[in-house]
Structure formats: C-alpha cells, structure tokens
C-alpha cells in the first residue's frame, strides 16, 4: 500500500507505533497514550552541573501538584550504569533506594520528599537502561530489517519511555530532569529526543527550562552573566529554545544580569527567575510561586483550566505552616553526632540530613550536626568526641574501616544514657556491642569484617536468602516490619500503622539495603539479657528493629532498614522524631516531657509485650 507521509508529524501519534513504511518519522507510542492529555516540563542545566536541577524541578512539580495535578518526575542520567547501586557515595552522593528496590541517586529523594510521593523504577533512567532496551529489541527483531541508529531509534526509545511513564502514572505533567550539562557528549541524545518530543507533541505541550548559573566573582562584587549566556547559546545550538530561565546564584540575581540573560535567550523578563541560595530548599516553592513561576508554566502548557483551587489553598497552607516553623526562631538547641566513613561529604548522607531538618522544624530545635570520622579516632578515645553531644547516629555503611570505633560509640551511648539511633550498619553495631559487653560473647562480630569469627552474630544467612529468592545479592527496597505491641517502636510509629494485628502489634513499611542480618540463633540470648527486638519480618526470623526499654535507657533504638528514606517534611520519620525529642530532653534535663512533646517521648513504664 503506498504510503503518504503525513503533513503533520503529530498524525503519526495516532498510529500507536504501528508504522512499517519507510518514513523518517519514528514515533513509537505506548497503548493508551492520549496526545494533549499529558504535558512535559524539561529542566536542562547549562554552565555546570550540581546546580540543583532536581531542587528546581521538584519545587515546580510541587507547585503544580498542590493545584491538584498529577505529576510524574523522571531523572535521565547520562551514565551507562544500569542503576546507582555500585556508585561511590563519595563521588555521587547517597544511594537512594525506592520502595520497589531500585537503587537511584539523591535527586529521587528530593522528589519524594518535596512531593510526598513514592516513586518507582519508571521514574529513573540511565543511558545504560536505554541502550539495553534498544539492544534487546534489536535481538528480538524489533526494528524490521533497519539499521539501528542513535536517531531515530535510541531517541525514539527515550520518547517512548517518557510517554510510557505519562500513561502508567496518569500524569498531567511529566517533569524531565536531564543529568549533567548541555553540551556533555553523554546526554546529547536525551536533548535531541526531547527536542523531537516537543516537535511531535505540538504547541503548549512541552516547556523547556534552562537552569543556568550567574557568577559573582568576589574581586568584582558584581554579577556576571556571560557564562550563562554562553550556556544558553549552547542549548539553542542544540535546537532548543528555552521558555523559562532559572538563574542559580549565591545572592538574588539583579535586574542587569537578568535583562542580559532575557535579551540573549529570547525569554521575556517575566519568565526569568532568580534561584539564589536559601536557608532551606523548602522555602523555594513558595518563593518561586510569588515570582509567578507556576502561572507562567500553566500558561505555557495551557493548563489553567485543570487547576483545583480548593486543593491548592489547603496544600499551600499546610506547607506554609511547615516553612514558618522551619525559618522561625527555635526554642531548643541540640547537638547530634553522626559517625560515618564519608563524614567529609554531606551529600553522602543527604536523606539523614533532611530527616533531621524536618524533625528540628516540627520540634522547634536548632540541630547542630557534627560529623565524626570514626576512622580517625581510637575506640578508647570516643568519649572525647561524644561527651558534649545530645544524641548519636551511627548510619549505614559497608566494610570494616572504623567499625571498632563505632562499636565503642554505641557502648558509650548505652552506658551514658546518650540517645542513640543505629541505622542498618549502626543497628548491626548495636547488636555486636550488646553481645560483647552485656552477653559476654567476647569475639562477637559480623562475618562482613571478620570471616573467621567464632561468633558471627551478624551474618549472611544463605537459607534466608533462598527463602526470599535473593541469591547473594542485597535485600533491597520496601518490606513490612511487624512491631511488637507496647514497644518503643510501636509507640513512635503509632500514626504510621498499616493495620492492627491485635496482640502482635501492627506492621509498618520501611526500606532496606543490606546483605547481612542478625543470626537468629543468638536472639534468645540477646533478649534474655535485655535487648528487645521490637520489629521483625512478619514471616521470616529477620530482626528489623532493636531497642532498650525506656525504663533502662532514655532512647536507644536501631533499625536494619534505612528510616531516613521515608522521612517527609509534613510526615517526619518517627525514629528520628524520637531521637530529636530525646536529645532535647538530654540538652535540657529540667524541661518536662510536656514542655518538649509527649507525642514523641515515651513514658518510662512502657513495657513491650513478651
Ligand atoms: N554492610 C551491612 C550489610 O550489608 C550494612 C549495610 C548498610 O548499612 N546499608 O548488611
């Protein structure tokens, strides 16, 4: 059948990817896709990376979500790794684990927190994944005898993935964040795919935002926009005319720099925004709203009619009340120490940092975080770095370095009534410490750092892995945790319960990323000596939370999971709230529980069910 190429490339979208002719248009479209129903905001970085594309994009997505729209963010990474699991947090920031188990980067954490929305593996793409899909398709004869090319096939796959996300998550707006900077060799095909997407979807469908950087050399004391102009030019060379420009800078970007940027990028001044450094990223949505960003985006995407005003009013009021607490004066001042191998790099613990920030705001505490590098202190000297603190966190980690000092830190906290929160490795350290110093199992250790130990209280349990079908790999993602009735954990989590199982207590869901766990054969001995395993896997003998009862210690708790990954600004994470509340009491022992918070401070007679 002779084929007439469509005059309008958009016509092809109705053919649901069924094209077999030799047209140069290649627009595979997933079933159920309705053109015009789904809109796109694309955020691209110029000048340099690390400017906070994710922060801008998530702030804008939040503004639209508040209006009752469904938003689906997606991060597109240039690197070839299939996921972030093997990346060094020193170089890339923390590995953020999604509920479905995908290991992603810290930007996904920013989206989840800002939007209070769980994301899935569809919200994260690397070029490795794109190429793998294309190559798999090619092996299965998916390209009908054609040579497979970067354009149109790889770019076509990118467009397909975006549209698939739009359909799966029923998105009004898909927020696309491209990693790296315009001009990077590795993300060029993403930008080309997005340019094509805008062409195919038609007017008012795709809004391009260029995030750029305005330099302020201290020697000049003046804002210079040349680098920004060059960056924007580079974007236009790639065939993309930005609709909006967001200018990152240290201090508020002033009219002269903004005007030059507007002038050289064809973007009117009302669509050029200053995104200068803030005390907290959580103030950004409201500031950008006041600058008119949401209104401009709605106009560009022709979406004013989809706004739910009542929804926005409520959501906005809740957020503003949180931000008022965040930026207002605090009643309390506390110091929390965090031990960690990557102590010199805050990004490696981004979610912990944020979880603490949320709690500080809700409990009116100014939290001073001290990072403690345990590889640099002797186990016998930990008191020197801990004695002025009000609380300690031993976070997740891998490998042996610094672990003896971490165990010494746990001991110090336990013996000196210093509030303690152990996370993953920090949970395991607490088990080892208890086994050694309370149960007198002298050489108790983890087989992760001592393969020959006689007492691997923390071990890899192959039977367990077989049951869960994990093989040698890590236990990743969301799992249910059954909480013991009347335990400290059950007290803290009482508003997050997923349903009550009567005497057994209730279950909550948290995210895991570990290989080792408590060897069940030691549980009886540890519990007989007073340690309580208050959170367990509902069916397997996997210990997921430990604690000391409030009668024995003001706050001593540990989780095999990563509680920081589920902390949200308006729904702060319970174990962190408990820690901050206990730290306030530690800092000001004369305050009563009522003066701090009875919600997060358990009564001393709380007794877990046996
Ligand atoms: N290294 C430990 C394990 O693999 C802890 C992991 C972690 O802290 N994320 O079990």
XYZ file of C-alpha atoms and ligand atoms in Angstrom:
620
model
C 0.000 0.000 0.000
C 1.535 3.322 -0.980
C 2.224 5.476 1.941
C 1.659 9.204 2.031
C 3.900 10.831 4.580
C 1.767 12.897 6.931
C 1.951 16.654 6.570
C 1.709 16.955 10.247
C 4.112 14.751 12.184
C 1.611 14.626 15.024
C -0.701 12.492 12.895
C 1.634 9.632 13.426
C 0.938 9.578 17.114
C -2.485 8.120 16.454
C -0.948 5.072 14.826
C 0.239 3.647 18.140
C 3.673 2.799 16.821
C 2.385 0.580 14.054
C 4.431 2.151 11.301
C 6.043 -0.221 8.835
C 6.752 2.147 5.956
C 9.973 3.988 5.316
C 9.029 7.379 6.680
C 11.737 9.248 8.518
C 9.308 9.832 11.376
C 9.769 7.356 14.167
C 7.328 7.932 16.981
C 6.515 4.738 18.819
C 3.710 5.441 21.231
C 2.541 3.203 24.096
C -1.032 1.942 24.126
C -3.444 4.289 25.852
C -1.412 7.404 25.157
C -3.547 10.469 24.521
C -1.780 13.363 22.948
C -2.593 16.628 24.654
C -3.603 14.865 27.866
C -0.004 14.702 29.083
C 2.275 17.720 29.252
C 6.022 17.916 29.866
C 8.377 20.238 31.699
C 12.002 19.650 30.779
C 14.757 21.004 33.014
C 18.225 21.253 31.490
C 21.402 22.545 33.084
C 23.884 24.886 31.496
C 27.284 26.244 32.614
C 27.880 23.489 35.155
C 26.286 20.541 36.876
C 25.391 20.299 40.539
C 23.296 23.467 40.448
C 20.159 21.888 41.798
C 18.108 20.935 38.741
C 16.346 18.400 40.933
C 15.553 21.044 43.522
C 14.149 23.426 40.936
C 12.233 20.717 39.154
C 10.778 19.234 42.338
C 9.803 22.683 43.636
C 7.930 23.436 40.425
C 6.384 19.965 40.405
C 5.199 20.586 43.952
C 3.535 23.859 42.941
C 1.611 22.006 40.250
C 0.800 19.034 42.449
C -0.626 21.423 45.042
C -3.060 22.563 42.354
C -4.472 19.060 42.206
C -2.497 17.978 39.135
C -0.849 14.572 38.888
C 2.884 14.905 38.404
C 5.475 12.295 37.449
C 9.131 13.266 37.729
C 11.824 11.409 35.835
C 15.570 11.725 36.124
C 17.532 10.858 32.981
C 21.163 10.076 33.706
C 23.899 10.107 31.106
C 25.965 7.349 32.620
C 25.970 3.773 31.439
C 25.472 2.078 34.804
C 22.073 0.393 34.941
C 21.405 1.819 38.411
C 23.232 3.722 41.165
C 23.921 0.678 43.311
C 27.602 0.498 42.517
C 28.353 4.213 42.641
C 30.635 5.540 45.330
C 28.688 7.901 47.593
C 31.874 9.940 47.962
C 31.660 10.907 44.300
C 27.927 10.828 43.679
C 26.128 11.433 46.940
C 23.967 8.838 48.648
C 22.289 5.874 47.006
C 18.565 6.453 47.406
C 16.536 3.234 47.440
C 12.982 3.277 46.122
C 10.184 1.185 47.585
C 10.359 -1.165 44.585
C 14.052 -1.761 45.316
C 15.707 0.312 42.594
C 18.903 1.999 43.726
C 18.858 5.566 42.461
C 20.557 8.844 43.224
C 19.804 11.528 45.766
C 17.646 13.595 43.408
C 14.914 10.987 43.640
C 14.981 11.562 47.377
C 14.431 15.266 46.796
C 11.394 14.492 44.597
C 9.905 12.034 47.066
C 10.267 14.487 49.928
C 9.117 17.590 48.102
C 6.130 15.814 46.531
C 5.420 13.419 49.403
C 5.067 10.744 46.746
C 6.656 7.305 46.349
C 8.461 6.863 43.051
C 9.189 3.707 41.071
C 11.801 2.421 38.662
C 9.886 4.157 35.873
C 10.955 7.491 37.352
C 14.653 6.880 36.828
C 16.505 6.191 33.588
C 20.187 5.815 32.738
C 21.627 5.646 29.238
C 22.633 2.088 30.127
C 18.949 1.225 30.512
C 18.007 2.968 27.261
C 20.698 1.154 25.277
C 19.825 -2.148 26.898
C 16.209 -1.766 25.815
C 17.233 -0.866 22.266
C 19.686 -3.759 22.014
C 17.165 -6.228 23.435
C 14.629 -5.051 20.897
C 17.158 -5.401 18.110
C 17.943 -9.005 19.132
C 14.240 -9.782 19.076
C 13.837 -8.435 15.562
C 12.091 -5.303 16.691
C 13.428 -2.979 14.023
C 12.154 -4.716 10.909
C 15.381 -5.014 8.983
C 16.555 -1.473 9.503
C 19.960 -0.395 10.684
C 19.552 0.676 14.293
C 20.721 4.225 14.852
C 21.086 6.813 17.569
C 18.490 8.803 15.653
C 15.718 7.764 15.317
C 15.856 4.526 17.351
C 17.651 5.500 20.531
C 15.932 8.870 20.662
C 12.673 7.059 19.835
C 13.183 4.796 22.832
C 13.665 7.833 25.082
C 10.415 9.377 23.837
C 8.664 6.051 24.279
C 9.850 5.759 27.880
C 8.602 9.255 28.679
C 5.201 8.613 27.152
C 5.004 5.253 28.861
C 5.632 6.961 32.184
C 2.914 9.506 31.408
C 0.387 6.721 30.754
C 1.421 4.465 33.658
C 1.295 7.241 36.242
C -1.607 9.021 34.554
C 0.414 12.220 34.643
C -0.920 15.644 33.861
C 2.676 16.771 33.796
C 5.868 14.745 33.402
C 8.910 16.530 34.833
C 12.019 15.526 32.938
C 15.353 16.301 34.513
C 18.379 15.579 32.347
C 21.545 14.909 34.347
C 24.755 16.795 33.596
C 25.074 19.895 31.465
C 24.006 20.829 27.939
C 26.980 20.135 25.706
C 28.042 16.969 27.524
C 28.678 14.264 24.980
C 26.824 11.655 27.018
C 23.460 13.367 27.355
C 23.221 14.800 23.844
C 20.804 12.094 22.675
C 18.413 12.890 25.520
C 18.295 16.541 24.492
C 17.740 15.577 20.878
C 14.937 13.213 21.923
C 13.291 15.977 23.934
C 13.556 18.397 21.043
C 11.783 15.835 18.879
C 9.200 15.229 21.570
C 8.325 18.927 21.637
C 8.020 18.913 17.824
C 5.738 15.897 17.834
C 3.559 16.825 20.776
C 2.954 20.280 19.343
C 2.471 23.680 20.875
C 1.673 24.133 24.563
C 2.838 20.626 25.344
C 6.477 20.854 26.318
C 8.008 23.602 28.416
C 11.806 23.849 28.382
C 13.503 25.328 31.409
C 17.184 26.239 31.305
C 18.839 26.299 34.680
C 21.911 28.426 34.454
C 24.495 29.994 36.712
C 25.248 33.651 37.341
C 28.790 34.159 38.566
C 29.648 36.759 41.187
C 33.457 36.993 41.426
C 34.287 38.378 44.880
C 37.010 40.594 43.399
C 34.440 42.338 41.180
C 31.497 42.410 43.589
C 29.193 42.314 40.591
C 27.047 39.636 38.920
C 28.365 38.484 35.539
C 26.072 36.763 33.071
C 28.481 35.828 30.279
C 28.862 32.170 31.266
C 25.059 31.931 31.487
C 24.679 33.487 28.039
C 27.177 31.049 26.535
C 25.428 28.141 28.187
C 22.059 29.235 26.837
C 23.550 29.669 23.396
C 24.788 26.102 23.545
C 21.238 24.954 24.286
C 19.850 26.926 21.351
C 22.531 25.409 19.117
C 21.005 22.051 20.004
C 17.725 23.318 18.574
C 16.027 24.033 21.873
C 14.574 27.444 22.619
C 14.043 27.675 26.379
C 10.694 29.004 27.563
C 11.937 29.805 31.044
C 15.313 30.537 32.540
C 16.132 29.934 36.199
C 19.321 31.607 37.367
C 21.244 29.970 40.161
C 23.451 32.342 42.104
C 24.747 32.948 45.554
C 22.651 36.060 46.161
C 19.461 37.234 44.480
C 20.038 37.840 40.773
C 19.590 41.516 39.981
C 17.966 43.193 37.010
C 21.121 43.906 34.949
C 22.138 40.232 34.800
C 18.530 39.095 34.296
C 17.993 41.573 31.464
C 21.089 40.415 29.613
C 20.045 36.805 30.012
C 16.499 37.608 28.812
C 17.823 39.532 25.853
C 20.309 36.884 24.690
C 17.957 33.948 25.136
C 14.709 35.409 23.717
C 12.977 34.787 27.026
C 10.852 37.657 28.379
C 11.824 39.027 31.793
C 8.696 37.669 33.467
C 9.986 34.208 32.610
C 13.482 34.685 34.015
C 13.760 33.715 37.693
C 16.350 34.097 40.384
C 17.093 30.907 42.237
C 19.633 32.084 44.771
C 20.890 30.205 47.822
C 18.334 29.794 50.583
C 18.456 28.825 54.215
C 16.435 25.748 53.243
C 15.345 24.320 49.915
C 11.840 24.010 51.341
C 11.362 27.773 51.043
C 11.886 27.625 47.275
C 8.398 26.519 46.109
C 6.678 29.453 47.786
C 9.332 31.946 46.632
C 9.048 30.740 43.043
C 5.287 30.940 43.283
C 5.499 34.530 44.478
C 7.728 35.253 41.499
C 4.970 33.936 39.214
C 6.610 30.723 38.021
C 3.564 28.460 38.328
C 1.348 30.928 36.469
C 3.818 31.153 33.574
C 4.091 27.373 33.331
C 0.321 26.918 33.332
C 0.060 29.486 30.527
C 2.852 27.891 28.511
C 1.195 24.477 28.825
C -2.334 25.827 28.512
C -3.426 24.194 31.737
C -5.178 26.891 33.753
C -8.488 25.081 33.385
C -7.173 21.947 35.137
C -6.395 23.745 38.411
C -8.263 22.761 41.572
C -8.201 25.938 43.636
C -9.525 24.462 46.886
C -6.865 21.744 46.746
C -4.178 24.352 46.285
C -5.407 26.508 49.172
C -5.255 23.620 51.639
C -1.935 22.239 50.427
C -0.364 25.650 50.425
C -1.477 26.490 53.938
C -0.019 23.225 55.287
C 3.265 23.852 53.553
C 3.470 27.462 54.669
C 2.933 26.484 58.257
C 5.815 23.983 57.962
C 8.057 26.624 56.370
C 7.155 29.155 59.085
C 8.361 26.687 61.713
C 11.430 25.928 59.619
C 12.530 29.521 59.267
C 11.269 30.889 62.603
C 13.082 31.054 65.931
C 13.684 27.748 67.666
C 13.098 27.026 71.335
C 15.774 24.382 71.767
C 19.361 23.859 70.757
C 20.839 20.379 70.435
C 23.914 18.658 69.057
C 23.695 15.383 67.172
C 26.807 13.477 66.169
C 26.817 11.294 63.067
C 29.620 8.797 62.605
C 30.499 7.836 59.105
C 33.236 6.959 56.703
C 32.144 9.679 54.343
C 31.957 12.212 57.138
C 33.606 14.830 54.945
C 30.846 14.741 52.381
C 27.372 15.792 53.383
C 25.729 14.568 50.199
C 26.628 11.025 51.142
C 24.074 11.319 53.951
C 21.605 13.674 52.285
C 18.468 11.879 53.481
C 19.684 11.721 57.077
C 20.444 15.412 56.934
C 16.943 16.125 55.639
C 15.236 13.764 58.109
C 16.878 15.732 60.923
C 15.913 19.047 59.335
C 12.230 18.012 59.255
C 12.297 16.994 62.920
C 14.120 20.145 64.009
C 11.365 22.189 62.451
C 8.497 20.197 63.986
C 10.059 20.131 67.463
C 11.419 23.677 67.351
C 15.006 22.547 67.777
C 18.060 24.080 66.253
C 20.080 20.968 65.436
C 23.799 21.279 65.146
C 25.052 18.237 63.225
C 28.614 17.120 63.923
C 30.163 14.654 61.519
C 32.527 12.244 63.211
C 35.064 10.309 61.152
C 35.497 7.098 63.140
C 38.462 6.055 61.027
C 40.358 8.865 62.736
C 39.571 8.110 66.388
C 40.765 5.290 68.595
C 37.997 3.184 70.182
C 39.386 4.103 73.605
C 39.008 7.812 72.916
C 35.460 8.126 71.623
C 34.333 9.862 74.828
C 36.278 12.934 73.729
C 34.104 13.435 70.657
C 30.828 12.287 72.207
C 30.659 13.826 75.630
C 29.263 17.203 74.588
C 26.609 15.678 72.286
C 22.885 15.185 72.912
C 22.404 12.299 70.510
C 24.336 9.988 68.198
C 23.529 8.327 64.902
C 25.628 5.503 63.506
C 24.445 5.402 59.890
C 24.630 2.734 57.208
C 27.933 1.644 55.744
C 29.928 -1.155 54.213
C 33.244 -2.731 55.138
C 35.324 -2.849 58.253
C 37.064 0.516 58.420
C 36.193 2.445 61.531
C 33.806 -0.203 62.881
C 35.637 -0.806 66.183
C 35.285 2.889 66.991
C 31.619 2.775 66.006
C 31.068 -0.104 68.401
C 32.825 1.969 71.077
C 30.443 4.850 70.289
C 27.425 2.574 70.750
C 28.814 1.403 74.078
C 29.367 4.966 75.229
C 25.758 5.885 74.340
C 24.324 2.814 76.034
C 26.309 3.260 79.228
C 25.920 7.031 79.470
C 22.223 7.429 78.682
C 23.074 9.279 75.488
C 20.234 8.976 72.911
C 21.207 6.580 70.138
C 19.818 5.772 66.702
C 21.556 2.999 64.767
C 20.812 2.704 61.081
C 21.486 -0.529 59.178
C 25.195 -0.945 59.923
C 24.506 1.079 63.091
C 21.840 -1.499 64.051
C 24.333 -4.293 63.473
C 26.980 -2.463 65.544
C 24.492 -2.228 68.426
C 23.869 -5.992 68.275
C 27.605 -6.716 68.286
C 28.205 -4.284 71.149
C 25.415 -5.841 73.225
C 26.635 -9.349 72.507
C 30.201 -8.490 73.515
C 29.683 -6.249 76.510
C 26.399 -7.430 78.003
C 26.176 -11.081 76.939
C 29.956 -11.519 77.304
C 30.430 -13.092 73.897
C 33.914 -11.632 73.595
C 34.617 -12.152 69.938
C 31.112 -11.356 68.689
C 31.371 -9.743 65.278
C 29.952 -9.654 61.782
C 31.172 -12.008 59.094
C 31.350 -8.931 56.868
C 34.526 -7.810 58.640
C 35.759 -10.951 60.318
C 35.253 -14.047 58.200
C 36.841 -16.264 60.855
C 34.971 -15.107 63.925
C 33.505 -17.901 66.038
C 30.533 -15.746 66.921
C 29.122 -14.089 63.842
C 26.071 -12.561 65.496
C 25.688 -10.660 62.237
C 25.977 -12.987 59.280
C 24.841 -13.838 55.788
C 22.212 -16.492 56.118
C 22.016 -18.471 52.909
C 18.821 -20.305 53.946
C 17.214 -16.935 54.463
C 18.301 -15.672 51.089
C 16.910 -18.781 49.451
C 13.542 -18.219 51.046
C 13.490 -14.656 49.783
C 14.949 -15.669 46.405
C 17.767 -13.163 46.596
C 20.835 -15.304 45.984
C 23.951 -13.457 47.016
C 22.565 -10.041 46.328
C 21.318 -7.377 48.663
C 17.944 -7.228 50.257
C 16.588 -4.091 48.660
C 13.506 -1.938 48.893
C 10.316 -1.754 50.916
C 9.397 -4.549 53.318
C 6.799 -4.824 56.049
C 8.001 -4.595 59.630
C 5.875 -6.143 62.347
C 6.083 -4.097 65.529
C 5.822 -5.567 68.976
C 2.848 -4.203 70.915
C 3.753 -1.631 73.610
C 7.321 -1.317 72.411
C 9.114 1.987 71.919
C 8.923 1.331 68.173
C 5.149 0.799 68.317
C 4.831 3.982 70.393
C 6.793 6.018 67.852
C 5.087 4.580 64.787
C 1.540 4.690 66.080
C 0.347 7.034 63.339
C 2.014 5.110 60.524
C 0.500 1.721 61.258
C -0.939 -0.189 58.340
C -3.479 -2.029 60.420
C -3.531 -3.678 63.815
C -2.845 -7.356 64.296
C -4.133 -7.434 67.864
C -1.645 -8.846 70.334
C 1.166 -8.920 67.799
C 1.107 -5.156 67.253
C 0.946 -3.645 63.809
C 3.026 -3.502 60.665
C 4.718 -0.545 59.005
C 6.719 -0.370 55.805
C 10.348 0.697 55.558
C 13.160 0.422 53.009
C 16.126 -1.912 53.199
C 19.556 -2.160 51.619
C 21.682 -4.788 53.276
C 23.283 -8.171 52.880
C 23.908 -9.221 56.479
C 21.470 -9.695 59.357
C 21.164 -10.949 62.930
C 21.819 -14.681 63.187
C 18.547 -15.959 64.728
C 20.396 -18.460 66.909
C 21.578 -15.570 69.129
C 18.205 -13.907 69.552
C 17.197 -15.746 72.702
C 20.468 -14.948 74.447
C 20.371 -11.283 73.456
C 16.750 -10.883 74.521
C 17.323 -12.690 77.808
C 19.994 -10.064 78.508
C 17.506 -7.239 77.962
C 17.775 -6.272 74.306
C 14.335 -6.119 72.680
C 13.790 -6.969 69.022
C 10.669 -4.920 68.576
C 10.427 -5.019 64.786
C 10.565 -8.233 62.784
C 9.780 -9.514 59.360
C 6.122 -10.678 59.513
C 7.020 -14.231 58.449
C 10.801 -14.804 58.493
C 13.079 -14.650 61.531
C 14.670 -11.410 60.331
C 15.255 -8.829 63.061
C 14.421 -5.339 61.803
C 14.264 -3.063 64.883
C 16.036 -3.316 68.229
C 15.586 -1.204 71.344
C 16.179 -0.897 75.029
C 13.010 -0.300 77.043
C 12.534 3.333 78.183
C 12.939 2.172 81.792
C 16.559 1.236 81.020
C 17.647 3.959 78.608
C 16.167 7.314 77.572
C 16.405 6.436 73.873
C 18.251 3.507 72.378
C 16.940 2.167 69.108
C 18.258 0.694 65.881
C 16.815 -0.296 62.519
C 18.073 -2.820 59.990
C 16.331 -0.627 57.397
C 17.008 2.988 56.445
C 14.401 5.135 58.223
C 15.823 8.294 56.668
C 14.488 7.243 53.258
C 10.872 7.667 54.310
C 11.191 10.979 56.161
C 8.946 13.618 54.619
C 8.629 17.298 55.544
C 5.000 17.067 56.635
C 5.269 13.458 57.849
C 8.593 13.369 59.681
C 10.143 9.963 60.297
C 9.155 8.565 63.741
C 12.541 7.156 64.787
C 14.202 10.499 64.009
C 11.461 12.396 65.863
C 12.078 10.168 68.865
C 15.810 10.849 68.675
C 15.429 14.624 68.413
C 12.866 14.702 71.248
C 15.177 12.623 73.454
C 18.124 14.846 72.519
C 16.148 17.944 73.572
C 15.496 16.330 76.928
C 19.190 15.440 77.182
C 20.194 19.031 76.461
C 17.663 20.499 78.901
C 17.043 17.901 81.623
C 14.942 20.352 83.610
C 12.234 20.543 80.960
C 9.301 18.206 81.466
C 8.078 15.903 78.715
C 5.042 18.204 78.391
C 7.305 21.161 77.674
C 9.041 19.234 74.870
C 6.496 16.810 73.417
C 4.591 13.960 74.928
C 3.897 12.696 71.452
C 7.497 11.589 70.943
C 8.727 10.958 74.489
C 7.551 7.610 75.851
C 6.655 7.135 79.496
C 9.355 5.247 81.374
C 6.954 2.419 82.268
C 6.294 1.467 78.644
C 6.798 -2.291 78.621
C 6.881 -4.337 75.430
C 4.707 -7.424 75.271
C 6.757 -10.548 75.771
N 27.162 -3.647 55.458
C 25.956 -4.021 56.073
C 25.213 -5.093 55.268
O 25.471 -5.272 54.119
C 25.069 -2.824 56.326
C 24.550 -2.205 55.080
C 24.078 -0.802 55.279
O 24.373 -0.177 56.297
N 23.382 -0.252 54.316
O 24.332 -5.746 55.776
